[in-house]
CSV table of C-alpha atoms in Angstrom, one decimal:
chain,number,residue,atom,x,y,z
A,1022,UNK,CA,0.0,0.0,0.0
A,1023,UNK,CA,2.7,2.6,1.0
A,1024,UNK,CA,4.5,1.4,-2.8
A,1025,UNK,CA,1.6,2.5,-4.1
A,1026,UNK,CA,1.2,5.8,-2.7
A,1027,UNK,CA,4.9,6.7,-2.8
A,1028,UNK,CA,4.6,6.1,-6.4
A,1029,UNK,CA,1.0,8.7,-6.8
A,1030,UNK,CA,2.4,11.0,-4.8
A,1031,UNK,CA,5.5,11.2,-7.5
A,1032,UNK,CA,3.5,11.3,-10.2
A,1033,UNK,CA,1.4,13.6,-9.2
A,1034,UNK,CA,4.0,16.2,-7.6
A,1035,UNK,CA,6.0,15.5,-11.0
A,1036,UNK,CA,3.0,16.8,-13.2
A,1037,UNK,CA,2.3,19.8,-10.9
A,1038,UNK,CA,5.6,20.7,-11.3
A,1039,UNK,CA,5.5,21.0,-15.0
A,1040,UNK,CA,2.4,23.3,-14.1
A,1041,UNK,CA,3.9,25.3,-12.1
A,1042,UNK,CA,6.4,25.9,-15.2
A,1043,UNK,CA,3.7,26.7,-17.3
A,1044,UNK,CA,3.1,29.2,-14.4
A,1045,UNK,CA,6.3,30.5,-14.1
A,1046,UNK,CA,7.5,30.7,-17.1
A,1047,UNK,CA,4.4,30.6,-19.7
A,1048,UNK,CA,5.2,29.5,-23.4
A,1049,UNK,CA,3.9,32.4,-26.5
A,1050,UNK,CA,1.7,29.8,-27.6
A,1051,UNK,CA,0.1,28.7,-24.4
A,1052,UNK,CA,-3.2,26.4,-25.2
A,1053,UNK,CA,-4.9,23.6,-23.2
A,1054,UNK,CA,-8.0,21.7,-24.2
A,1055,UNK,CA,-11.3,23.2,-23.1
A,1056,UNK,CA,-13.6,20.6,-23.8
A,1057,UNK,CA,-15.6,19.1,-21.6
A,1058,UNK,CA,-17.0,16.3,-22.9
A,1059,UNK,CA,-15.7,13.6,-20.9
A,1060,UNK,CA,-18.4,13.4,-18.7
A,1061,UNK,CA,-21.2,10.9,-19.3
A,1062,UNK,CA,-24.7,11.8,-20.0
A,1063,UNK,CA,-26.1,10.3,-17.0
A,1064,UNK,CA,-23.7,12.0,-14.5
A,1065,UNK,CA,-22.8,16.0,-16.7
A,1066,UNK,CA,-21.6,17.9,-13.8
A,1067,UNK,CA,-20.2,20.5,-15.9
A,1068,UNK,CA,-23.8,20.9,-16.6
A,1069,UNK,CA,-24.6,21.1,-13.0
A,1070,UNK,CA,-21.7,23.0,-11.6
A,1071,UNK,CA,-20.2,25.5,-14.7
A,1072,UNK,CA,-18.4,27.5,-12.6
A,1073,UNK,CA,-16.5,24.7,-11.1
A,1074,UNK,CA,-15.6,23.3,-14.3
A,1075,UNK,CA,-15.1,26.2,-16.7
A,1076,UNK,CA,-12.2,25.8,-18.3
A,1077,UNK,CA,-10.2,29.0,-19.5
A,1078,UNK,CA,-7.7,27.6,-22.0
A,1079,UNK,CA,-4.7,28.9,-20.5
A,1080,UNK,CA,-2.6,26.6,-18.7
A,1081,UNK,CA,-0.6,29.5,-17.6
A,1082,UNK,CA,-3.4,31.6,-15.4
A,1083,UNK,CA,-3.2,31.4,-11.9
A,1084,UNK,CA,-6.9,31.1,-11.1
A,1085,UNK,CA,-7.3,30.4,-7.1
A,1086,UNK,CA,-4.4,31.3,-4.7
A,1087,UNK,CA,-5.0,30.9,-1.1
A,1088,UNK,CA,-1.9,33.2,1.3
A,1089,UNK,CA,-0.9,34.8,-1.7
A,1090,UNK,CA,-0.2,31.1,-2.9
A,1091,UNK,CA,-1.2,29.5,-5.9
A,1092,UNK,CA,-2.8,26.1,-6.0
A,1093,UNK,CA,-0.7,24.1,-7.6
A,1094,UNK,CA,2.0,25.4,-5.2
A,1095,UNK,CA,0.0,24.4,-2.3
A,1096,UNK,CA,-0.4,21.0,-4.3
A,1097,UNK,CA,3.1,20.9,-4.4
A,1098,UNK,CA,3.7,21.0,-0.9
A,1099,UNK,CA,0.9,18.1,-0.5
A,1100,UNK,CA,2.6,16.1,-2.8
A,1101,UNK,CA,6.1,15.9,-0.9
A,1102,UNK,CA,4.4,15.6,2.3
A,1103,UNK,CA,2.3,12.4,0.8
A,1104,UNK,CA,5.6,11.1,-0.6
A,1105,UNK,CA,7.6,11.8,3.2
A,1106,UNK,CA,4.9,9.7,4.9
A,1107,UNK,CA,4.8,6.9,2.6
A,1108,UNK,CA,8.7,6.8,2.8
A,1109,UNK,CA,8.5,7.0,6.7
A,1110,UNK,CA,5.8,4.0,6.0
A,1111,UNK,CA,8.0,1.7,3.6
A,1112,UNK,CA,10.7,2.4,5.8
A,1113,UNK,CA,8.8,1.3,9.1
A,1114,UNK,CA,7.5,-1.6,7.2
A,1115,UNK,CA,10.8,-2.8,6.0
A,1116,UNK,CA,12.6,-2.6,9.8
A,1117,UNK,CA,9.3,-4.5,11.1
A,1118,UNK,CA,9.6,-7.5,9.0
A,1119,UNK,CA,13.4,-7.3,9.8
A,1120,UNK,CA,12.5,-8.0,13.7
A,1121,UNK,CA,10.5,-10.8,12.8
């Protein structure tokens, strides 16, 4: 179980951090998909909730900050905390099944 989240938690932190460089340093060309089709017919919520699924087509806008903090900087932070615990875990797991 910890494998597992060791290796979510690096994905994920590894794909925030190429959006924070869209952030940081945004291309000329920036474009990202704005569809929203993906959701199935019996279940739209981007029919139910626009807002919340509005999607601006600019990877590079900072949308939601919280502290003066963007959200995919707090994300960030998540991320390596998620991926300290589940080396803590392995870690604790491993000496455990040393003592037996």
């Amino acid at each position: 179980m910890m494998l597992v989240l060791l290796i979510t938690a690096t994905k994920g932190a590894l794909l925030n951090i190429e959006h924070i460089q869209l952030e940081l340093h945004p291309p000329l060309f920036s474009a990202c998909s704005q569809e929203t089709n993906y959701f199935p017919k019996s279940f739209p919520l981007n029919e139910w909730f626009p807002s919340l699924f509005k999607s601006y087509g600019d990877c590079s806008m900072v949308k939601w900050s919280f502290f003066n903090i963007p959200l995919t900087h707090w994300l960030l932070l998540f991320f390596i905390l998620y991926i300290l615990v589940s080396i803590v875990g392995l870690i604790s797991l491993i000496l455990d099944n040393k003592k037996r």
